[in-house]
Amino acid sequence: MTLPDTAPNPSGADHTFQVDLRGLVDLLSHHLYSSPRVYLRELLQNAVDALTARHGLEPAAPADGFGIRLYADGSVVRVEDDGVGLTAADVHTFLATIGRSSKRAERIAEQRGDFIGQFGIGLLSCFLVADEIHVLSRSARTPDAPAVEWRGRGDGSYTVRTLPASARPRPGTTVTLTPRADAGEWTRPEQVHALARHFGSLLRHPVSFDDGTGGPGASVNPEPAPWARTHPTPGARARALAAYGEGVFGFTPLDTIELDLPAVGLKGIACVLPQAVPAGRRHGHRVHVKGMLLSEQADEILPEWAFFVRCVVDAESLRPTASREALYEDDTLAAVRDALAERLRAWIARAAASDPDLLARFLQAHHLAVKSLAVHDDEILRMLLPWLPFETTDGHATLDEFARTHRTVLVTSSVEEFRQVASIASAAGLGVVNGGYTYDRELVHRLPEIRPEVSVADLDPATLTAHLDPVDRETELAAAAYLALARDALAVFDCDVALRTFQPASAPALLVDSREARHERTRSQLAREQEGGLWGDILGALRQEAPRAQLILNQLNPLVRTAVAIDEPELARTSAEALYGQAALLSRRPLRPAESSLINRSFLDLLAHALRKDS
């Protein structure tokens, strides 16, 4: 766009902006359209809108009475339609004025909702692949209207001529492009056909393609969408929908969900992915508007939790953005998103009620998606919570199975806490669920809403240690000296040491230490180090009685029985450090540098002691 004349103008008269067409085309290609390939979509769209207007003039005409013909032989690309056409006045008004669209003309304003395009700049996209656009048109509004020829060039100039009606015997429009040498990637015959199939496979008007070789023309959209066809049986319909989904997305759906929202003229399918996808990863969905492909990456059509499906839909009332490559976020789109979410919930409910095998396969692949939905959806929670799999002390099990054997369900707050206690809790008969994964702890706590006979509580160290059997008094006294040395050796880790008996006997020690306790000890340590300063005062104000970790030695384990009988102080300290290190490793939590150093040192000290003994 060039600047207007800036010479002094005492009269204050208005000036008109002058458009630099090459600059505007560069702007479109780099910032509005994702690829030069959209030129064919824009030509098809203009043709479809022209046909829609023609049917408005001749409503009695058969639906397939007017069509679109594509031609590409490598030297030209041509799109011909039997639409409403243009008069000479229309050509000057609409083709030569940037940003104006014939769809805004008053005479057809009431039909605007029937058109795909809304912005009147689509023809400019042809300059992405050609330096000249040739338009030959004849209006259907006037029976004896002459043909009109318009030639637009990339430098911003154009010419208009009125031709005899014989130049275009039938009403309609033909747009011809002579591609630039650097546009061959998008204008080769096979590419034009592929693009036409890509964008126009669901168009309701017949579209054919001719590659100039003399053979019969190929149909771009030989069949309507599978949801728009009749099928002999429900099973045949389901198979047709699944085959279509596989052809579009490249995977065999676990199931297909038919989508139908008459209020906005939306039809289509949702294909359930057969495998799990990473949480939060959103797949793009294919959205057509009045048959024309709008976007392959329209993730805004479904809520975030629905990442277990991919959709292909065709809608009448959704608004495209200016580039016509995404959906305009408005109240209609929000209502459509909510309505489609209800369709997905209804499918899950039907599977839960009537197809347990399908439900099991679905939950095996997508339990995380369902958990994310159940957190916010009470209906899904009531239906599916008992069937969702969790990691428990009985292995991977559904809550329904787990609650049958454990009326009191304990849940950990982290994965590492579960791993610390799983084997011990299982041997003690405690029912513990790993609540460390996303959504799990919150969902387990809601189990009593569905199973009132079951109680749920957080697992804390006191609950676990209360289920470990104490040793007899004589054994406690005999081990007192060793336990004192062990407490002294592990004081640096704020760790107490106790002697108990528990199963399995193969476990020599259990380290009971929650994440919250470690955080509190770290804060207390920082407060001590910063004592006297402002930061130390702040931490001191927050400081609570720092909870201590607890190393519980198993008297049933032969190694522990041997260790507590050691009468050599240094060896006793080393064995206690080794037992602490082994228990820390089994907890699978991240080790602090001091703990890693202790494990290495205790191993080397024990090895040195064994070598000295052997020598």
Coordinates of C-alpha atoms in Angstrom, one line a residue:
M1 CA 0.0 0.0 0.0
T2 CA 1.5 3.4 -1.0
L3 CA 1.1 6.5 1.0
P4 CA -1.3 9.2 -0.2
D5 CA -0.1 12.6 -1.4
T6 CA 1.3 14.5 1.6
A7 CA 1.6 17.9 0.0
P8 CA -0.1 20.8 1.9
N9 CA -3.8 20.8 1.3
P10 CA -5.4 24.0 2.6
S11 CA -8.9 22.8 1.7
G12 CA -8.6 19.7 3.9
A13 CA -10.0 17.4 1.1
D14 CA -9.9 13.7 1.6
H15 CA -7.4 11.4 -0.2
T16 CA -7.8 7.8 -1.2
F17 CA -5.3 5.1 -0.3
Q18 CA -3.5 3.5 -3.2
V19 CA -3.0 -0.3 -3.0
D20 CA 0.3 -1.9 -3.8
L21 CA -1.1 -5.2 -5.0
R22 CA 2.3 -7.0 -4.9
G23 CA 2.8 -6.0 -1.3
L24 CA -0.8 -7.1 -0.4
V25 CA -0.2 -10.5 -2.1
D26 CA 3.0 -10.9 -0.1
L27 CA 1.1 -10.1 3.0
L28 CA -1.5 -12.7 2.2
S29 CA 1.1 -15.4 1.4
H30 CA 3.2 -14.9 4.5
H31 CA 0.6 -13.9 7.2
L32 CA -2.9 -14.9 6.2
Y33 CA -2.7 -18.1 4.2
S34 CA -0.7 -21.1 5.4
S35 CA 0.3 -22.2 1.9
P36 CA -0.1 -21.2 -1.8
R37 CA -2.2 -24.3 -2.2
V38 CA -5.2 -22.4 -0.9
Y39 CA -5.7 -20.7 -4.3
L40 CA -7.6 -23.8 -5.5
R41 CA -9.8 -23.8 -2.4
E42 CA -10.6 -20.2 -2.9
L43 CA -11.5 -20.8 -6.6
L44 CA -13.7 -23.8 -5.6
Q45 CA -15.3 -21.7 -2.9
N46 CA -16.2 -18.9 -5.3
A47 CA -17.6 -21.4 -7.7
V48 CA -19.7 -23.1 -5.0
D49 CA -21.1 -19.7 -3.8
A50 CA -22.0 -18.9 -7.4
L51 CA -23.8 -22.1 -7.8
T52 CA -25.7 -21.4 -4.5
A53 CA -26.8 -18.1 -5.8
R54 CA -27.9 -19.7 -9.1
H55 CA -30.0 -22.2 -7.2
G56 CA -31.5 -19.2 -5.4
L57 CA -32.6 -17.8 -8.8
E58 CA -33.8 -21.2 -10.1
P59 CA -35.0 -23.2 -7.0
A60 CA -36.8 -25.7 -9.2
A61 CA -33.5 -26.8 -10.9
P62 CA -32.2 -30.3 -9.8
A63 CA -29.5 -30.3 -7.2
D64 CA -27.0 -31.8 -9.6
G65 CA -28.2 -29.6 -12.5
F66 CA -25.2 -27.2 -12.2
G67 CA -21.6 -28.2 -11.6
I68 CA -18.0 -27.3 -11.5
R69 CA -15.3 -28.4 -13.9
L70 CA -11.6 -28.3 -13.3
Y71 CA -8.9 -28.4 -16.0
A72 CA -5.1 -28.5 -15.6
D73 CA -2.5 -29.6 -18.1
G74 CA 0.6 -28.1 -16.7
S75 CA 0.4 -24.9 -18.7
V76 CA -3.0 -23.5 -17.4
V77 CA -5.3 -24.1 -14.5
R78 CA -9.0 -23.5 -15.2
V79 CA -12.1 -23.6 -13.0
E80 CA -15.5 -23.4 -14.7
D81 CA -18.8 -23.2 -13.0
D82 CA -22.5 -23.0 -14.0
G83 CA -23.2 -20.4 -11.3
V84 CA -24.9 -17.0 -11.2
G85 CA -22.2 -15.3 -13.2
L86 CA -21.3 -11.5 -13.3
T87 CA -22.4 -8.5 -15.3
A88 CA -20.1 -5.8 -16.4
A89 CA -21.1 -3.7 -13.5
D90 CA -20.5 -6.6 -11.1
V91 CA -17.0 -7.0 -12.5
H92 CA -16.0 -3.4 -11.9
T93 CA -17.7 -3.4 -8.5
F94 CA -16.5 -6.7 -7.1
L95 CA -13.4 -8.0 -8.9
A96 CA -11.6 -4.6 -9.1
T97 CA -12.2 -3.5 -5.5
I98 CA -10.1 -5.1 -2.8
G99 CA -12.1 -6.3 0.2
R100 CA -15.6 -6.2 -1.4
S101 CA -17.6 -9.3 -2.1
S102 CA -20.6 -9.9 -4.3
K103 CA -22.1 -11.8 -1.3
R104 CA -22.6 -8.4 0.4
A105 CA -24.7 -7.1 -2.4
E106 CA -28.2 -6.1 -1.2
R107 CA -30.0 -8.2 -3.6
I108 CA -28.6 -11.4 -2.1
A109 CA -27.9 -10.2 1.4
E110 CA -30.6 -12.3 2.8
Q111 CA -28.9 -15.4 1.4
R112 CA -25.6 -14.7 3.1
G113 CA -25.8 -17.7 5.4
D114 CA -25.9 -20.0 2.4
F115 CA -22.4 -18.9 1.2
I116 CA -19.0 -20.2 2.3
G117 CA -17.0 -17.1 1.8
Q118 CA -17.6 -13.9 3.7
F119 CA -14.5 -11.7 3.1
G120 CA -14.2 -11.0 -0.7
I121 CA -10.4 -11.4 -0.9
G122 CA -10.2 -15.0 -2.0
L123 CA -9.4 -14.2 -5.7
L124 CA -6.2 -12.5 -4.6
S125 CA -4.9 -15.9 -3.5
C126 CA -4.5 -16.8 -7.2
F127 CA -1.6 -14.3 -7.4
L128 CA 0.3 -16.7 -5.1
V129 CA 0.8 -19.0 -8.1
A130 CA 0.1 -16.8 -11.2
D131 CA 0.9 -13.3 -12.4
E132 CA -2.4 -12.9 -14.3
I133 CA -6.0 -14.0 -13.7
H134 CA -8.4 -14.2 -16.5
V135 CA -12.1 -14.3 -15.8
L136 CA -14.8 -14.9 -18.4
S137 CA -18.4 -14.6 -17.0
R138 CA -22.0 -14.3 -18.1
S139 CA -24.8 -13.4 -15.7
A140 CA -27.8 -15.7 -15.3
R141 CA -29.9 -12.8 -13.9
T142 CA -30.4 -11.3 -17.4
P143 CA -31.3 -13.8 -20.2
D144 CA -29.6 -11.8 -23.0
A145 CA -26.7 -10.6 -20.9
P146 CA -23.3 -10.3 -22.8
A147 CA -20.2 -12.1 -21.7
V148 CA -17.7 -10.1 -19.7
E149 CA -13.9 -10.6 -19.7
W150 CA -11.7 -9.4 -16.9
R151 CA -7.9 -9.6 -16.8
G152 CA -6.2 -8.8 -13.5
R153 CA -2.4 -8.6 -13.2
G154 CA -0.1 -8.8 -10.3
D155 CA 1.1 -5.2 -10.7
G156 CA -2.4 -4.0 -9.8
S157 CA -3.7 -3.2 -13.3
Y158 CA -6.8 -4.8 -14.9
T159 CA -8.8 -4.6 -18.1
V160 CA -12.5 -5.2 -18.7
R161 CA -14.2 -6.0 -22.1
T162 CA -17.7 -6.8 -23.0
L163 CA -17.9 -9.8 -25.5
P164 CA -20.7 -11.3 -27.5
A165 CA -22.9 -13.8 -25.6
S166 CA -21.5 -16.5 -27.8
A167 CA -18.1 -16.1 -26.0
R168 CA -19.8 -17.8 -23.1
P169 CA -22.9 -19.6 -24.3
R170 CA -24.1 -20.6 -20.9
P171 CA -24.3 -18.5 -17.7
G172 CA -21.5 -19.0 -15.3
T173 CA -17.9 -18.1 -14.8
T174 CA -14.5 -19.5 -16.0
V175 CA -11.3 -18.5 -14.2
T176 CA -8.1 -19.3 -15.9
L177 CA -4.6 -19.0 -14.5
T178 CA -1.3 -19.2 -16.3
P179 CA 1.1 -20.4 -13.5
R180 CA 4.4 -18.9 -12.9
A181 CA 7.5 -21.1 -13.3
D182 CA 8.1 -21.3 -9.6
A183 CA 4.5 -22.4 -8.9
G184 CA 4.7 -25.8 -10.6
E185 CA 4.6 -27.6 -7.2
W186 CA 0.9 -26.4 -6.8
T187 CA -0.3 -26.4 -10.4
R188 CA 0.8 -29.7 -11.9
P189 CA -2.3 -31.7 -13.1
E190 CA -1.9 -34.5 -10.4
Q191 CA -1.4 -31.9 -7.7
V192 CA -4.5 -29.9 -8.8
H193 CA -6.5 -33.1 -8.7
A194 CA -5.2 -34.0 -5.3
L195 CA -5.9 -30.5 -3.9
A196 CA -9.4 -30.6 -5.4
R197 CA -10.0 -34.0 -3.7
H198 CA -8.5 -32.7 -0.5
F199 CA -10.6 -29.6 -0.2
G200 CA -13.8 -30.6 -2.1
S201 CA -14.4 -34.3 -1.5
L202 CA -17.6 -33.4 0.5
L203 CA -19.0 -30.7 -1.7
R204 CA -22.7 -31.1 -2.5
H205 CA -22.3 -29.9 -6.2
P206 CA -20.8 -32.3 -8.8
V207 CA -17.1 -31.4 -9.4
S208 CA -15.1 -33.1 -12.2
F209 CA -11.4 -32.9 -13.2
D210 CA -9.8 -33.1 -16.7
D211 CA -6.0 -33.3 -17.1
G212 CA -6.0 -32.6 -20.8
T213 CA -4.9 -36.1 -21.9
G214 CA -8.2 -36.8 -23.7
G215 CA -9.4 -39.4 -21.2
P216 CA -12.7 -39.3 -19.4
G217 CA -12.8 -36.7 -16.6
A218 CA -12.4 -37.9 -13.0
S219 CA -15.0 -37.1 -10.4
V220 CA -13.6 -35.1 -7.4
N221 CA -16.5 -36.0 -5.1
P222 CA -18.1 -39.2 -6.5
E223 CA -20.0 -40.0 -3.3
P224 CA -21.6 -38.0 -0.6
A225 CA -20.2 -38.3 2.9
P226 CA -21.0 -41.7 4.5
W227 CA -23.2 -40.2 7.1
A228 CA -25.3 -38.6 4.3
R229 CA -25.9 -42.0 2.6
T230 CA -28.4 -44.7 3.3
H231 CA -27.1 -48.1 4.3
P232 CA -28.9 -51.5 4.3
T233 CA -28.3 -52.2 8.0
P234 CA -26.9 -50.5 11.1
G235 CA -23.9 -52.8 10.9
A236 CA -23.2 -51.8 7.3
R237 CA -23.5 -48.1 8.3
A238 CA -21.0 -48.6 11.2
R239 CA -18.5 -50.3 8.9
A240 CA -18.8 -47.6 6.3
L241 CA -18.2 -44.9 8.9
A242 CA -15.2 -46.8 10.3
A243 CA -13.7 -47.3 6.9
Y244 CA -14.1 -43.6 6.1
G245 CA -12.4 -42.7 9.4
E246 CA -9.6 -45.1 8.6
G247 CA -9.2 -43.6 5.2
V248 CA -9.1 -40.0 6.6
F249 CA -6.9 -40.5 9.7
G250 CA -4.9 -43.6 8.9
F251 CA -5.9 -45.8 11.8
T252 CA -8.6 -48.3 12.5
P253 CA -10.9 -46.7 15.0
L254 CA -11.7 -48.5 18.3
D255 CA -15.3 -47.3 17.6
T256 CA -17.0 -44.5 15.7
I257 CA -19.4 -42.0 17.2
E258 CA -21.9 -40.5 14.9
L259 CA -22.3 -36.7 15.4
D260 CA -25.5 -34.9 14.4
L261 CA -26.4 -31.4 15.6
P262 CA -29.4 -30.3 13.5
A263 CA -29.5 -26.8 15.0
V264 CA -26.3 -25.8 13.3
G265 CA -26.5 -28.3 10.4
L266 CA -23.5 -30.3 11.7
K267 CA -22.9 -34.0 10.8
G268 CA -19.9 -36.2 11.0
I269 CA -18.1 -38.8 13.1
A270 CA -15.7 -39.0 16.0
C271 CA -13.2 -41.8 15.7
V272 CA -12.0 -43.3 19.0
L273 CA -8.2 -43.8 18.9
P274 CA -7.2 -47.4 19.5
Q275 CA -4.1 -46.4 21.5
A276 CA -3.4 -44.0 24.4
V277 CA -2.1 -40.6 23.6
P278 CA 0.0 -38.3 25.9
A279 CA -2.1 -36.4 28.4
G280 CA -3.0 -33.0 27.2
R281 CA -2.0 -33.7 23.6
R282 CA -4.7 -32.4 21.4
H283 CA -5.3 -33.8 17.9
G284 CA -6.5 -31.6 15.1
H285 CA -9.9 -32.3 13.7
R286 CA -11.1 -32.0 10.1
V287 CA -13.8 -29.4 9.8
H288 CA -15.8 -28.8 6.6
V289 CA -18.1 -25.8 6.2
K290 CA -20.9 -26.5 3.7
G291 CA -18.8 -29.3 2.3
M292 CA -15.6 -27.3 1.8
L293 CA -12.6 -28.4 3.9
L294 CA -11.8 -25.5 6.3
S295 CA -9.1 -27.0 8.5
E296 CA -7.3 -30.2 9.4
Q297 CA -6.1 -28.9 12.7
A298 CA -9.3 -27.4 14.3
D299 CA -8.7 -28.5 17.9
E300 CA -11.2 -25.8 19.1
I301 CA -14.2 -27.9 18.0
L302 CA -13.9 -30.2 21.1
P303 CA -13.0 -29.7 24.7
E304 CA -9.4 -30.4 25.9
W305 CA -10.3 -33.6 27.7
A306 CA -11.5 -35.2 24.5
F307 CA -8.0 -36.1 23.3
F308 CA -9.1 -39.7 22.8
V309 CA -11.0 -39.0 19.5
R310 CA -10.4 -37.4 16.2
C311 CA -13.3 -35.9 14.4
V312 CA -14.4 -35.1 10.8
V313 CA -17.5 -32.9 10.6
D314 CA -19.3 -30.9 8.1
A315 CA -21.3 -27.9 9.4
E316 CA -23.6 -25.2 8.0
S317 CA -23.5 -22.4 10.6
L318 CA -19.9 -22.2 11.9
R319 CA -18.0 -19.1 11.0
P320 CA -14.5 -19.3 9.4
T321 CA -11.8 -16.7 10.2
A322 CA -10.6 -14.3 7.5
S323 CA -8.1 -16.9 6.2
R324 CA -10.8 -19.5 6.2
E325 CA -8.4 -22.0 7.8
A326 CA -9.8 -21.9 11.3
L327 CA -13.0 -21.4 13.2
Y328 CA -14.1 -18.0 14.6
E329 CA -14.5 -18.3 18.4
D330 CA -18.0 -17.1 19.1
D331 CA -21.1 -18.3 21.1
T332 CA -22.1 -20.7 18.3
L333 CA -18.7 -22.5 18.4
A334 CA -18.9 -22.7 22.2
A335 CA -22.4 -24.2 22.0
V336 CA -21.2 -26.7 19.4
R337 CA -18.3 -27.7 21.5
D338 CA -20.5 -28.3 24.5
A339 CA -23.0 -30.3 22.4
L340 CA -20.3 -32.5 20.9
A341 CA -18.9 -33.1 24.4
E342 CA -22.4 -34.4 25.4
R343 CA -22.3 -36.8 22.5
L344 CA -19.0 -38.2 23.7
R345 CA -20.3 -38.5 27.2
A346 CA -23.4 -40.3 25.9
W347 CA -21.2 -42.8 24.0
I348 CA -19.2 -43.6 27.1
A349 CA -22.5 -44.1 29.0
R350 CA -23.8 -46.5 26.3
A351 CA -20.6 -48.5 26.4
A352 CA -20.7 -48.7 30.2
A353 CA -24.4 -49.8 30.1
S354 CA -24.4 -52.2 27.1
D355 CA -20.9 -53.1 25.8
P356 CA -18.5 -54.1 28.6
D357 CA -15.9 -55.5 26.2
L358 CA -15.8 -52.2 24.3
L359 CA -15.7 -50.3 27.6
A360 CA -12.8 -52.4 28.8
R361 CA -10.8 -51.8 25.6
F362 CA -11.5 -48.1 25.8
L363 CA -10.5 -47.7 29.4
Q364 CA -7.3 -49.8 28.9
A365 CA -6.2 -47.3 26.3
H366 CA -7.7 -44.0 27.6
H367 CA -8.2 -44.3 31.3
L368 CA -6.3 -41.0 31.8
A369 CA -8.6 -39.1 29.5
V370 CA -11.6 -40.5 31.4
K371 CA -10.1 -39.7 34.8
S372 CA -9.6 -36.1 33.7
L373 CA -13.3 -36.0 32.6
A374 CA -14.5 -37.7 35.8
V375 CA -12.8 -35.1 38.0
H376 CA -15.2 -32.4 36.6
D377 CA -18.2 -34.5 35.5
D378 CA -20.3 -36.1 38.3
E379 CA -22.2 -38.3 35.8
I380 CA -19.1 -39.8 34.3
L381 CA -17.7 -40.2 37.8
R382 CA -20.7 -42.2 39.0
M383 CA -20.7 -44.3 35.8
L384 CA -17.1 -45.1 35.5
L385 CA -15.1 -44.6 38.7
P386 CA -15.6 -48.2 39.9
W387 CA -14.3 -49.4 36.5
L388 CA -11.2 -47.2 36.3
P389 CA -7.8 -49.0 36.8
F390 CA -5.5 -47.9 39.6
E391 CA -2.1 -49.1 41.0
T392 CA -2.8 -50.8 44.3
T393 CA -1.2 -53.1 46.8
D394 CA -3.2 -55.9 45.0
G395 CA -1.6 -55.0 41.7
H396 CA -3.4 -53.0 38.9
A397 CA -7.1 -53.3 39.7
T398 CA -10.4 -51.4 39.4
L399 CA -11.7 -49.6 42.4
D400 CA -14.7 -51.9 42.3
E401 CA -12.5 -55.0 42.6
F402 CA -10.3 -53.4 45.2
A403 CA -13.2 -52.2 47.4
R404 CA -14.6 -55.7 47.6
T405 CA -11.6 -56.9 49.7
H406 CA -10.7 -53.6 51.4
R407 CA -13.5 -51.7 53.1
T408 CA -11.0 -49.1 54.3
V409 CA -9.0 -47.8 51.3
L410 CA -5.8 -45.9 52.1
V411 CA -4.3 -43.6 49.4
T412 CA -0.8 -42.2 49.2
S413 CA -0.1 -38.6 48.2
S414 CA 2.9 -39.5 45.9
V415 CA 4.3 -42.3 43.8
E416 CA 7.4 -42.6 45.9
E417 CA 5.4 -43.0 49.2
F418 CA 3.4 -45.8 47.6
R419 CA 6.6 -47.6 46.5
Q420 CA 8.1 -47.2 50.0
V421 CA 5.2 -49.0 51.7
A422 CA 3.6 -51.2 49.0
S423 CA 5.2 -54.5 49.9
I424 CA 4.9 -54.0 53.7
A425 CA 1.3 -52.7 53.5
S426 CA 0.3 -55.7 51.3
A427 CA 1.9 -58.2 53.8
A428 CA 0.1 -56.4 56.6
G429 CA -3.3 -56.7 54.9
L430 CA -3.6 -53.0 54.2
G431 CA -5.4 -51.8 51.1
V432 CA -3.3 -48.9 49.6
V433 CA -3.9 -47.1 46.3
N434 CA -1.2 -45.1 44.6
G435 CA -2.5 -41.6 44.6
G436 CA 0.6 -40.0 43.1
Y437 CA -0.6 -40.0 39.5
T438 CA -2.6 -37.2 37.9
Y439 CA -6.2 -37.2 39.2
D440 CA -5.9 -40.5 41.1
R441 CA -5.8 -39.2 44.7
E442 CA -8.8 -36.9 44.1
L443 CA -10.8 -39.6 42.4
V444 CA -10.1 -42.3 45.1
H445 CA -11.3 -39.9 47.8
R446 CA -14.7 -39.6 45.9
L447 CA -15.2 -43.4 46.0
P448 CA -17.6 -43.2 49.0
E449 CA -20.0 -41.2 46.9
I450 CA -20.5 -44.3 44.7
R451 CA -19.7 -47.0 47.4
P452 CA -21.0 -45.6 50.7
E453 CA -19.9 -48.7 52.5
V454 CA -16.2 -47.9 51.7
S455 CA -14.1 -45.4 53.7
V456 CA -11.1 -43.6 52.2
A457 CA -8.2 -42.0 54.1
D458 CA -4.8 -40.7 53.4
L459 CA -1.9 -43.0 54.4
D460 CA 0.5 -41.5 56.8
P461 CA 3.5 -43.1 58.6
A462 CA 1.7 -43.5 61.9
T463 CA -1.0 -45.6 60.1
L464 CA 1.6 -47.9 58.7
T465 CA 3.8 -48.2 61.7
A466 CA 0.7 -49.0 63.8
H467 CA 0.3 -52.2 61.8
L468 CA 3.9 -53.4 62.4
D469 CA 4.4 -55.7 65.3
P470 CA 6.7 -54.7 68.2
V471 CA 9.5 -57.0 69.3
D472 CA 9.5 -58.5 72.8
R473 CA 11.2 -56.6 75.6
E474 CA 14.2 -58.9 75.8
T475 CA 15.0 -58.4 72.1
E476 CA 14.5 -54.7 72.4
L477 CA 17.0 -54.5 75.3
A478 CA 19.5 -56.7 73.6
A479 CA 19.4 -54.4 70.5
A480 CA 19.5 -51.1 72.5
A481 CA 23.2 -50.4 72.1
Y482 CA 23.0 -51.0 68.3
L483 CA 20.0 -48.8 68.0
A484 CA 21.7 -46.0 69.8
L485 CA 24.7 -46.2 67.5
A486 CA 22.4 -46.3 64.5
R487 CA 20.4 -43.2 65.6
D488 CA 23.7 -41.3 66.1
A489 CA 25.0 -42.3 62.7
L490 CA 21.7 -41.3 61.0
A491 CA 21.1 -38.1 63.0
V492 CA 22.5 -36.1 60.1
F493 CA 19.4 -37.2 58.1
D494 CA 16.9 -36.4 60.9
C495 CA 16.1 -40.1 61.0
D496 CA 15.0 -42.2 64.0
V497 CA 15.6 -45.9 64.1
A498 CA 13.2 -48.5 65.4
L499 CA 13.0 -52.3 65.6
R500 CA 9.8 -54.1 64.6
T501 CA 8.7 -57.4 63.0
F502 CA 6.8 -57.4 59.7
Q503 CA 6.3 -59.3 56.5
P504 CA 7.9 -60.0 54.1
A505 CA 10.8 -61.2 56.1
S506 CA 13.1 -60.7 53.1
A507 CA 12.8 -56.9 53.6
P508 CA 15.5 -55.9 56.0
A509 CA 14.3 -52.3 56.6
L510 CA 11.6 -49.8 55.7
L511 CA 12.3 -46.1 55.4
V512 CA 9.2 -44.1 56.3
D513 CA 9.6 -40.5 55.1
S514 CA 7.0 -38.3 53.4
R515 CA 7.8 -35.6 50.9
E516 CA 6.2 -33.0 53.2
A517 CA 8.5 -34.1 56.0
R518 CA 11.6 -33.7 53.8
H519 CA 10.4 -30.3 52.8
E520 CA 9.9 -29.2 56.4
R521 CA 13.3 -30.5 57.4
T522 CA 14.9 -28.6 54.5
R523 CA 13.2 -25.4 55.5
S524 CA 14.3 -25.9 59.1
Q525 CA 17.9 -26.4 58.0
L526 CA 17.8 -23.2 55.9
A527 CA 16.4 -21.3 58.9
R528 CA 19.3 -22.5 61.0
E529 CA 21.8 -21.6 58.3
Q530 CA 20.2 -18.1 57.9
E531 CA 19.7 -17.5 61.6
G532 CA 19.9 -13.8 62.4
G533 CA 19.1 -12.5 59.0
L534 CA 15.8 -11.3 57.5
W535 CA 15.4 -14.6 55.5
G536 CA 16.1 -16.6 58.6
D537 CA 13.5 -14.7 60.5
I538 CA 10.9 -15.4 57.8
L539 CA 11.7 -19.1 57.7
G540 CA 11.8 -19.3 61.5
A541 CA 8.3 -17.8 61.6
L542 CA 7.1 -20.6 59.3
R543 CA 9.0 -23.3 61.1
Q544 CA 7.1 -26.1 62.7
E545 CA 8.3 -29.1 64.7
A546 CA 10.2 -30.8 61.9
P547 CA 8.9 -34.4 61.5
R548 CA 11.6 -37.0 61.4
A549 CA 12.1 -39.9 59.0
Q550 CA 12.0 -43.3 60.5
L551 CA 14.2 -46.3 59.6
I552 CA 12.3 -49.4 60.7
L553 CA 14.5 -52.5 61.0
N554 CA 12.8 -55.9 60.5
Q555 CA 13.7 -58.3 63.3
L556 CA 12.5 -61.2 61.1
N557 CA 15.2 -60.6 58.6
P558 CA 18.4 -62.7 59.1
L559 CA 20.7 -59.8 58.1
V560 CA 19.1 -57.5 60.7
R561 CA 19.4 -60.1 63.4
T562 CA 23.1 -60.3 62.7
A563 CA 23.5 -56.6 62.5
V564 CA 21.9 -55.8 65.9
A565 CA 24.3 -58.3 67.5
I566 CA 27.5 -56.5 66.3
D567 CA 29.6 -55.3 69.2
E568 CA 32.2 -53.4 67.2
P569 CA 31.0 -49.7 67.2
E570 CA 32.4 -48.6 63.8
L571 CA 31.1 -51.7 62.1
A572 CA 27.7 -51.2 63.7
R573 CA 27.5 -47.6 62.5
T574 CA 28.5 -48.7 59.0
S575 CA 25.9 -51.4 58.9
A576 CA 23.2 -49.0 60.0
E577 CA 24.3 -46.6 57.2
A578 CA 24.2 -49.4 54.7
L579 CA 20.7 -50.4 55.8
Y580 CA 19.5 -46.8 55.5
G581 CA 21.0 -46.5 52.0
Q582 CA 19.4 -49.7 50.8
A583 CA 16.0 -48.6 52.2
A584 CA 16.4 -45.2 50.5
L585 CA 17.2 -46.9 47.2
L586 CA 14.1 -49.1 47.5
S587 CA 11.9 -46.1 48.1
R588 CA 12.8 -44.9 44.5
R589 CA 12.8 -41.3 45.5
P590 CA 15.5 -38.9 44.4
L591 CA 18.6 -39.2 46.6
R592 CA 20.2 -36.2 48.2
P593 CA 23.9 -35.8 47.6
A594 CA 24.7 -36.7 51.3
E595 CA 22.7 -39.9 50.9
S596 CA 24.5 -40.9 47.7
S597 CA 27.8 -40.3 49.4
L598 CA 26.7 -42.4 52.4
I599 CA 25.7 -45.3 50.2
N600 CA 29.1 -45.3 48.5
R601 CA 31.0 -44.9 51.7
S602 CA 29.2 -47.6 53.6
F603 CA 29.6 -50.1 50.7
L604 CA 33.3 -49.4 50.6
D605 CA 33.7 -49.7 54.4
L606 CA 31.8 -53.0 54.5
L607 CA 33.9 -54.3 51.6
A608 CA 37.1 -53.3 53.4
H609 CA 36.0 -54.9 56.6
A610 CA 35.2 -58.2 54.7
L611 CA 38.6 -58.2 53.0
R612 CA 40.4 -57.6 56.3
K613 CA 38.4 -60.4 57.9
D614 CA 39.2 -62.8 55.1
S615 CA 42.9 -62.0 55.3

